[in-house]
């Protein structure tokens, strides 16, 4: 049995660039044109293999709190990775992407893996952001970058595979949660594991 | 991003403190359209936590508060003939008597460098993308003065001062205080404490500055650089592991947003010494400080307390007397009486009756063992995470969030007497059915009859624990009884770096008591008993075992809990008041308040029930996704609610 590592991933980017759609595609392989602004599910999970580990992504959505610039610092806590999304048909959204990156550097954990997703690449005929710009920028900040289409299921898996590859292998010294308690689950009842 | 707010809601919540956030979550969860606003740039109001630079900015804001008048479009003309307005307050008056002391040295090589918190350029710690970055707090800028306070306290022990004579130092201070309060003082003119006694103690001597700072000493510039490692709570509380807040976190599934640490030690301060209080069965048996006889006595008494109600004959006769008197009648040595009274029941000689003391003792024991050896939990990254967790839950169910959003007034319909809308700082009118307002937003007109109590707070950064043990990662609570009868005991909570509230090599110490005087007057005696200012230690060796103070902050916070609604003037029936933090250790007050108000807004609705099964909530979803199973190695492609809904907090992770 491979070890499962839980990895929190937070999503960032302007309202309407397709953050939820990307997750929905990744987790449920589903796309909905009339996706309502993010109601109900506060994070989604999906497990993918990576080397001799299984990466269980806990993907957090902004729950719309970014809309009026009111994301809470707790949103970033303990994130292993961040997916920062822009819309290739909107130059503005690429511009604010940089602000999100800055934001992340200020409030996010150190060593967070950053992945940039230029979403809506199915609409490249009305593209405003050249891929080259995104690549250059991503390189400058050491981020993974891909253009995705949540609608046509392009590169969404690859986006998360890219993140998986960037996650450093588990540090044996930091193994275990050194006394951190999650409530709502039974507190460290080692004996209760079934089968 | 010029997004406009919708103009109609069911519930508008003003203020993002813990009670408001719980109510917002509860209302949103039961289907109300919620708008949640805060005029501040961060979540939590007086329940917030700050990075070091964030805290300095907060301090500065409280200093500048009096000067800033926000230019807002006039709302008066927007009030119609059949309406009245209740203006809200523009400034926060809940914090007073702010005093800051820096004992840590600058590293000499850093003196003229720009020291700033790594990465944190932003003025406030809430996350913003549109707001321009402001400069990080100038490390040399420490003078913080409340408008009501004439003293500016700021000590820079490293830099040679113009004179080491306390009298002339005071003069400098007076000039500074009178003249340039707002201006950051540079290192050279930085003033010393106003208190003569303080000054004498902390005035740097030439020998001091000549000495090479030792490598392992934490300097002020290190604190500033590592400032984001700090999450400094304005209120210092813990969660009782079986308290209402833990129950609510589990019930509502909000618990998934936070992680906790168990408090590892209960400490007592007795005869000038800090010692550990044995409270669990294992502690009692392992204790070296108790004799065998004492161990048996204590176990017997604690066992009785667990089920005291079943043995009324054992305490009925003592109902009229205080708990401390009652303890004397029990077979307990003075040592044990002290532990039970101050550290377990956490009361004082006079404050509690026998029944109250027994209840408190039972509550303490009842909470033991659920998560660890003590009854308390502390949230990683600080208490300020908790309001944010509830806000997230509110947002997940559709609540709309706006920080930096002031409300100018409430609009009241004359005929019905009910509040019908707010007018915000853009002049926009937003309609709603219910309005929940945190107390500090009300103007003096509304609160003219309200009598507030005060909480005295101190925040210290120290270099070691008050009680050294093998592990440097202890989280401790210590109750220091009042010296004079009638004064209140001081609660001390010491946090280590693994709580994610302070940088490695430091401890964050919170002191709290009900105010009698200013925070410094109330708390400094205790600080002096437990700690020694950084600069003294090299001279007085016998003091070395005490932790050294690197930095200290004192302030008073208004306590608006327990204020009856009737004390406020002319509140419409659909305007509800939420109080700021109370002085108590637990959070029961906030939860009770939130639940009571929620029941008024949404009668007969369940309070924060667990989220429904993912099938019911997944995005518009009648899509059963067979493809997902193929594409994923381990098909667990579901909203995380799957694994935790259903049985409250007792389900287990599917696999691990």
Short mmCIF file of C-alpha atoms in Angstrom, two decimals, chain B residues 93-453:
data_model
loop_
_atom_site.label_atom_id
_atom_site.label_comp_id
_atom_site.label_asym_id
_atom_site.label_seq_id
_atom_site.Cartn_x
_atom_site.Cartn_y
_atom_site.Cartn_z
CA UNK B 93 -12.85 53.47 20.71
CA UNK B 94 -12.42 50.05 22.21
CA UNK B 95 -8.66 50.17 22.68
CA UNK B 96 -6.97 52.45 25.18
CA UNK B 97 -3.76 52.96 27.10
CA UNK B 98 -1.50 51.40 24.54
CA UNK B 99 2.12 51.18 25.69
CA UNK B 100 4.98 49.49 23.90
CA UNK B 101 8.40 48.58 25.27
CA UNK B 102 11.26 47.15 23.31
CA UNK B 103 13.97 45.47 25.33
CA UNK B 104 15.70 43.51 22.61
CA UNK B 105 18.79 44.97 21.04
CA UNK B 106 19.22 45.95 17.49
CA UNK B 107 22.12 44.21 15.94
CA UNK B 108 24.60 46.96 15.39
CA UNK B 109 25.17 46.06 11.78
CA UNK B 110 21.47 46.25 11.17
CA UNK B 111 21.04 49.63 12.66
CA UNK B 112 21.17 51.49 9.43
CA UNK B 113 19.80 48.88 7.20
CA UNK B 114 16.25 48.82 6.20
CA UNK B 115 14.82 46.13 8.30
CA UNK B 116 11.48 44.88 7.32
CA UNK B 117 9.36 41.89 7.71
CA UNK B 118 10.37 39.50 5.00
CA UNK B 119 7.75 39.31 2.37
CA UNK B 120 5.25 41.33 4.24
CA UNK B 121 5.08 44.66 2.61
CA UNK B 122 1.48 45.12 3.15
CA UNK B 123 0.12 47.21 5.86
CA UNK B 124 -2.51 44.84 6.98
CA UNK B 125 -2.59 41.13 7.06
CA UNK B 126 -5.88 40.54 5.41
CA UNK B 127 -5.40 39.52 1.89
CA UNK B 128 -5.82 42.17 -0.66
CA UNK B 129 -4.87 42.44 -4.21
CA UNK B 130 -6.17 45.78 -5.15
CA UNK B 131 -4.93 47.86 -2.29
CA UNK B 132 -1.58 49.45 -2.75
CA UNK B 133 1.15 48.16 -0.61
CA UNK B 134 2.24 50.42 2.10
CA UNK B 135 5.58 50.50 3.68
CA UNK B 136 6.38 47.93 6.24
CA UNK B 137 6.38 49.30 9.69
CA UNK B 138 9.54 51.15 10.33
CA UNK B 139 11.36 49.10 12.90
CA UNK B 140 12.53 52.16 14.65
CA UNK B 141 9.06 53.42 14.99
CA UNK B 142 7.61 52.25 18.19
CA UNK B 143 5.96 55.14 19.90
CA UNK B 144 2.36 54.35 20.18
CA UNK B 145 0.07 56.64 21.99
CA UNK B 146 -3.56 56.37 22.46
CA UNK B 147 -5.43 59.59 22.16
CA UNK B 148 -6.43 59.31 25.75
CA UNK B 149 -2.96 58.66 26.93
CA UNK B 150 -0.28 61.22 27.23
CA UNK B 151 2.65 58.89 27.59
CA UNK B 152 4.65 57.52 24.78
CA UNK B 153 6.76 54.64 25.80
CA UNK B 154 9.51 53.45 23.64
CA UNK B 155 12.78 52.06 24.67
CA UNK B 156 15.75 51.42 22.53
CA UNK B 157 18.28 49.99 24.86
CA UNK B 158 20.95 49.43 22.28
CA UNK B 159 21.44 52.89 21.08
CA UNK B 160 23.30 55.21 23.33
CA UNK B 161 20.88 57.82 24.48
CA UNK B 162 21.79 61.44 24.77
CA UNK B 163 22.03 60.99 28.46
CA UNK B 164 21.61 58.17 30.87
CA UNK B 165 20.20 60.53 33.41
CA UNK B 166 16.56 59.62 33.89
CA UNK B 167 15.53 63.19 34.40
CA UNK B 168 16.79 64.40 31.08
CA UNK B 169 15.47 61.30 29.41
CA UNK B 170 12.08 62.22 30.68
CA UNK B 171 12.36 65.65 29.27
CA UNK B 172 13.11 64.29 25.88
CA UNK B 173 10.14 62.13 26.23
CA UNK B 174 7.83 64.93 27.19
CA UNK B 175 8.85 66.98 24.22
CA UNK B 176 8.39 64.02 21.99
CA UNK B 177 5.05 63.17 23.43
CA UNK B 178 3.77 66.66 23.18
CA UNK B 179 5.11 67.36 19.77
CA UNK B 180 5.53 64.62 17.31
CA UNK B 181 3.49 61.71 18.36
CA UNK B 182 2.69 60.64 14.88
CA UNK B 183 6.12 60.84 13.47
CA UNK B 184 8.22 57.80 13.65
CA UNK B 185 11.17 58.66 15.77
CA UNK B 186 14.47 57.58 14.45
CA UNK B 187 16.82 55.65 16.64
CA UNK B 188 18.63 58.68 17.87
CA UNK B 189 15.69 60.53 19.25
CA UNK B 190 13.84 57.55 20.39
CA UNK B 191 12.43 58.18 23.77
CA UNK B 192 12.62 56.28 26.93
CA UNK B 193 9.88 55.19 29.14
CA UNK B 194 7.97 57.81 30.99
CA UNK B 195 8.08 55.99 34.21
CA UNK B 196 11.11 56.96 36.14
CA UNK B 197 11.51 53.59 37.67
CA UNK B 198 11.28 51.93 34.31
CA UNK B 199 13.72 54.34 32.86
CA UNK B 200 16.33 53.68 35.42
CA UNK B 201 16.04 50.02 34.90
CA UNK B 202 16.28 50.09 31.18
CA UNK B 203 18.51 52.95 30.39
CA UNK B 204 21.34 51.49 28.43
CA UNK B 205 24.73 52.02 29.80
CA UNK B 206 27.78 52.51 27.74
CA UNK B 207 29.21 49.18 28.84
CA UNK B 208 26.14 47.51 27.49
CA UNK B 209 26.45 48.86 24.04
CA UNK B 210 30.14 48.21 23.96
CA UNK B 211 29.61 44.53 24.55
CA UNK B 212 29.35 42.29 21.58
CA UNK B 213 25.88 40.90 21.27
CA UNK B 214 25.98 37.16 21.64
CA UNK B 215 25.02 35.16 18.65
CA UNK B 216 22.11 33.31 20.14
CA UNK B 217 20.42 36.44 21.35
CA UNK B 218 17.27 37.44 19.57
CA UNK B 219 17.45 40.98 18.33
CA UNK B 220 14.70 43.37 17.47
CA UNK B 221 15.63 43.30 13.83
CA UNK B 222 15.28 39.52 13.86
CA UNK B 223 11.81 39.87 15.31
CA UNK B 224 10.92 42.31 12.57
CA UNK B 225 12.45 40.15 9.86
CA UNK B 226 10.70 37.06 11.11
CA UNK B 227 7.62 39.09 11.81
CA UNK B 228 5.31 36.96 9.73
CA UNK B 229 5.99 34.02 12.01
CA UNK B 230 4.03 35.83 14.66
CA UNK B 231 0.30 35.61 14.98
CA UNK B 232 -0.41 37.81 17.92
CA UNK B 233 -3.90 37.58 19.33
CA UNK B 234 -5.68 40.63 20.62
CA UNK B 235 -7.72 38.42 22.93
CA UNK B 236 -6.13 35.52 24.67
CA UNK B 237 -8.44 32.57 25.02
CA UNK B 238 -8.37 28.81 24.90
CA UNK B 239 -10.95 26.28 23.86
CA UNK B 240 -12.28 23.94 26.53
CA UNK B 241 -12.09 20.59 24.83
CA UNK B 242 -15.73 19.97 25.68
CA UNK B 243 -16.81 23.57 25.51
CA UNK B 244 -19.54 25.00 23.33
CA UNK B 245 -17.15 26.23 20.66
CA UNK B 246 -15.54 22.83 20.13
CA UNK B 247 -18.99 21.28 19.97
CA UNK B 248 -20.07 23.86 17.42
CA UNK B 249 -16.93 23.47 15.32
CA UNK B 250 -17.50 19.74 15.16
CA UNK B 251 -21.24 19.93 14.61
CA UNK B 252 -20.98 22.46 11.80
CA UNK B 253 -17.92 20.82 10.24
CA UNK B 254 -16.14 24.16 10.45
CA UNK B 255 -13.48 22.24 12.38
CA UNK B 256 -12.03 21.10 9.09
CA UNK B 257 -10.67 24.58 8.48
CA UNK B 258 -8.51 24.69 11.57
CA UNK B 259 -5.95 22.69 13.42
CA UNK B 260 -5.22 22.77 17.09
CA UNK B 261 -2.61 22.09 19.68
CA UNK B 262 -3.28 20.78 23.10
CA UNK B 263 -2.16 22.94 25.99
CA UNK B 264 0.57 20.83 27.48
CA UNK B 265 0.84 22.17 31.01
CA UNK B 266 -1.14 23.80 33.75
CA UNK B 267 1.16 25.91 35.89
CA UNK B 268 0.84 27.59 39.24
CA UNK B 269 2.79 30.46 40.71
CA UNK B 270 3.44 29.95 44.35
CA UNK B 271 5.95 31.42 46.76
CA UNK B 272 7.71 33.15 43.91
CA UNK B 273 8.12 29.95 41.94
CA UNK B 274 6.46 28.54 38.88
CA UNK B 275 5.50 24.90 39.19
CA UNK B 276 3.49 22.42 37.22
CA UNK B 277 0.07 21.43 38.49
CA UNK B 278 -0.71 17.76 38.27
CA UNK B 279 -4.24 17.47 37.02
CA UNK B 280 -4.73 14.28 35.10
CA UNK B 281 -4.53 10.93 36.77
CA UNK B 282 -1.21 10.26 35.08
CA UNK B 283 0.13 13.64 36.17
CA UNK B 284 -0.88 13.03 39.74
CA UNK B 285 0.84 9.68 39.85
CA UNK B 286 3.96 10.90 38.12
CA UNK B 287 4.22 14.04 40.18
CA UNK B 288 7.41 14.38 42.14
CA UNK B 289 6.24 17.34 44.11
CA UNK B 290 3.37 15.52 45.79
CA UNK B 291 3.76 13.03 48.58
CA UNK B 292 2.01 9.69 48.37
CA UNK B 293 -0.54 10.88 50.87
CA UNK B 294 -1.19 14.01 48.83
CA UNK B 295 -1.61 11.99 45.68
CA UNK B 296 -4.27 9.90 47.33
CA UNK B 297 -6.00 12.96 48.78
CA UNK B 298 -6.05 14.72 45.45
CA UNK B 299 -7.30 11.74 43.50
CA UNK B 300 -10.02 11.14 46.01
CA UNK B 301 -11.14 14.74 45.91
CA UNK B 302 -11.04 15.01 42.13
CA UNK B 303 -12.95 11.77 41.77
CA UNK B 304 -15.58 13.18 44.06
CA UNK B 305 -15.76 16.40 42.03
CA UNK B 306 -16.45 14.49 38.85
CA UNK B 307 -19.75 13.31 40.29
CA UNK B 308 -20.32 15.70 43.13
CA UNK B 309 -23.98 16.06 42.32
CA UNK B 310 -24.57 12.47 43.26
CA UNK B 311 -23.25 13.09 46.74
CA UNK B 312 -25.14 16.16 47.93
CA UNK B 313 -24.57 15.21 51.56
CA UNK B 314 -20.87 15.89 51.12
CA UNK B 315 -21.22 19.53 50.13
CA UNK B 316 -24.75 20.67 51.01
CA UNK B 317 -23.65 21.94 54.38
CA UNK B 318 -21.06 24.19 52.74
CA UNK B 319 -23.23 25.80 50.10
CA UNK B 320 -23.26 29.14 51.85
CA UNK B 321 -19.50 29.53 52.07
CA UNK B 322 -16.85 30.22 49.49
CA UNK B 323 -15.12 27.47 47.61
CA UNK B 324 -11.80 28.27 49.26
CA UNK B 325 -13.38 27.87 52.71
CA UNK B 326 -14.96 24.67 51.58
CA UNK B 327 -11.64 23.30 50.39
CA UNK B 328 -10.24 23.87 53.88
CA UNK B 329 -12.85 21.51 55.25
CA UNK B 330 -11.75 18.78 52.91
CA UNK B 331 -8.82 16.52 53.48
CA UNK B 332 -6.41 18.52 51.40
CA UNK B 333 -3.05 20.00 52.26
CA UNK B 334 -2.61 23.76 51.66
CA UNK B 335 -0.57 22.84 48.62
CA UNK B 336 -3.45 20.90 47.12
CA UNK B 337 -5.99 23.49 48.10
CA UNK B 338 -3.99 26.05 46.20
CA UNK B 339 -3.80 23.91 43.08
CA UNK B 340 -7.49 23.13 43.09
CA UNK B 341 -8.58 26.68 43.80
CA UNK B 342 -6.34 28.62 41.42
CA UNK B 343 -5.27 26.24 38.72
CA UNK B 344 -8.10 23.79 38.33
CA UNK B 345 -11.23 25.70 39.31
CA UNK B 346 -9.36 28.84 38.24
CA UNK B 347 -11.12 31.01 40.73
CA UNK B 348 -10.03 33.03 43.74
CA UNK B 349 -10.47 33.01 47.51
CA UNK B 350 -13.62 35.04 47.36
CA UNK B 351 -15.01 34.84 43.86
CA UNK B 352 -16.77 31.47 43.91
CA UNK B 353 -19.25 29.70 46.06
CA UNK B 354 -18.80 26.03 46.86
CA UNK B 355 -21.18 25.05 44.10
CA UNK B 356 -19.51 27.29 41.51
CA UNK B 357 -16.12 25.92 42.46
CA UNK B 358 -17.28 22.33 42.26
CA UNK B 359 -18.88 23.03 38.91
CA UNK B 360 -15.72 24.64 37.56
CA UNK B 361 -13.62 21.77 38.87
CA UNK B 362 -15.90 19.21 37.31
CA UNK B 363 -15.91 21.09 34.02
CA UNK B 364 -12.13 21.12 34.03
CA UNK B 365 -11.94 17.39 34.77
CA UNK B 366 -14.63 16.62 32.26
CA UNK B 367 -12.54 18.22 29.52
CA UNK B 368 -9.42 16.29 30.44
CA UNK B 369 -8.36 13.49 28.21
CA UNK B 370 -10.50 14.27 25.21
CA UNK B 371 -7.55 15.55 23.26
CA UNK B 372 -4.75 15.33 25.77
CA UNK B 373 -3.51 15.78 29.26
CA UNK B 374 -5.06 19.17 29.86
CA UNK B 375 -8.58 20.39 29.16
CA UNK B 376 -7.59 23.02 26.61
CA UNK B 377 -6.91 23.45 22.93
CA UNK B 378 -5.37 26.35 21.11
CA UNK B 379 -5.86 26.97 17.37
CA UNK B 380 -2.71 26.90 15.25
CA UNK B 381 -1.96 30.42 13.98
CA UNK B 382 -3.92 31.93 16.83
CA UNK B 383 -7.42 32.56 18.04
CA UNK B 384 -7.94 34.95 15.12
CA UNK B 385 -8.32 31.96 12.81
CA UNK B 386 -11.65 31.01 14.32
CA UNK B 387 -13.77 33.92 13.10
CA UNK B 388 -12.21 33.41 9.67
CA UNK B 389 -13.21 29.75 9.70
CA UNK B 390 -16.85 30.63 10.34
CA UNK B 391 -16.69 33.36 7.70
CA UNK B 392 -15.48 30.79 5.22
CA UNK B 393 -18.40 28.57 6.07
CA UNK B 394 -20.72 31.52 5.50
CA UNK B 395 -19.07 32.23 2.15
CA UNK B 396 -19.25 28.59 1.12
CA UNK B 397 -23.00 28.85 1.52
CA UNK B 398 -23.20 32.04 -0.50
CA UNK B 399 -22.47 34.79 2.02
CA UNK B 400 -20.81 37.86 0.53
CA UNK B 401 -17.71 39.32 2.16
CA UNK B 402 -16.48 42.88 2.14
CA UNK B 403 -13.65 44.05 4.30
CA UNK B 404 -12.77 47.77 4.36
CA UNK B 405 -16.43 48.45 3.95
CA UNK B 406 -17.85 51.04 6.30
CA UNK B 407 -21.47 51.52 7.03
CA UNK B 408 -22.45 55.11 7.54
CA UNK B 409 -25.87 54.63 8.98
CA UNK B 410 -28.81 52.38 9.55
CA UNK B 411 -32.02 53.55 7.89
CA UNK B 412 -35.14 53.19 10.01
CA UNK B 413 -38.65 53.29 8.69
CA UNK B 414 -40.55 55.77 10.85
CA UNK B 415 -43.88 54.08 10.60
CA UNK B 416 -42.90 50.52 11.45
CA UNK B 417 -39.95 51.50 13.61
CA UNK B 418 -37.93 48.85 11.88
CA UNK B 419 -34.56 49.12 10.27
CA UNK B 420 -34.82 48.60 6.54
CA UNK B 421 -31.43 49.35 5.03
CA UNK B 422 -27.90 50.52 5.51
CA UNK B 423 -26.07 53.23 3.62
CA UNK B 424 -22.46 52.28 3.03
CA UNK B 425 -19.39 54.41 2.50
CA UNK B 426 -20.07 54.64 -1.21
CA UNK B 427 -23.49 56.03 -0.45
CA UNK B 428 -25.09 52.82 -1.65
CA UNK B 429 -28.31 51.81 0.05
CA UNK B 430 -28.53 48.11 0.80
CA UNK B 431 -31.82 46.66 1.94
CA UNK B 432 -32.13 43.86 4.44
CA UNK B 433 -34.52 42.28 6.91
CA UNK B 434 -32.16 41.81 9.83
CA UNK B 435 -29.12 43.72 11.00
CA UNK B 436 -26.49 42.40 13.36
CA UNK B 437 -24.09 45.03 14.56
CA UNK B 438 -21.02 44.63 16.68
CA UNK B 439 -21.10 46.96 19.65
CA UNK B 440 -18.08 49.05 18.68
CA UNK B 441 -19.85 50.27 15.53
CA UNK B 442 -22.50 52.12 17.49
CA UNK B 443 -22.02 55.81 18.00
CA UNK B 444 -21.93 57.60 21.32
CA UNK B 445 -25.54 58.59 20.84
CA UNK B 446 -26.61 54.98 20.82
CA UNK B 447 -24.34 54.01 23.70
CA UNK B 448 -24.67 57.04 25.98
CA UNK B 449 -26.12 54.96 28.80
CA UNK B 450 -23.83 52.00 28.41
CA UNK B 451 -21.28 51.30 31.13
CA UNK B 452 -18.35 49.29 29.89
CA UNK B 453 -15.90 47.17 31.78
#
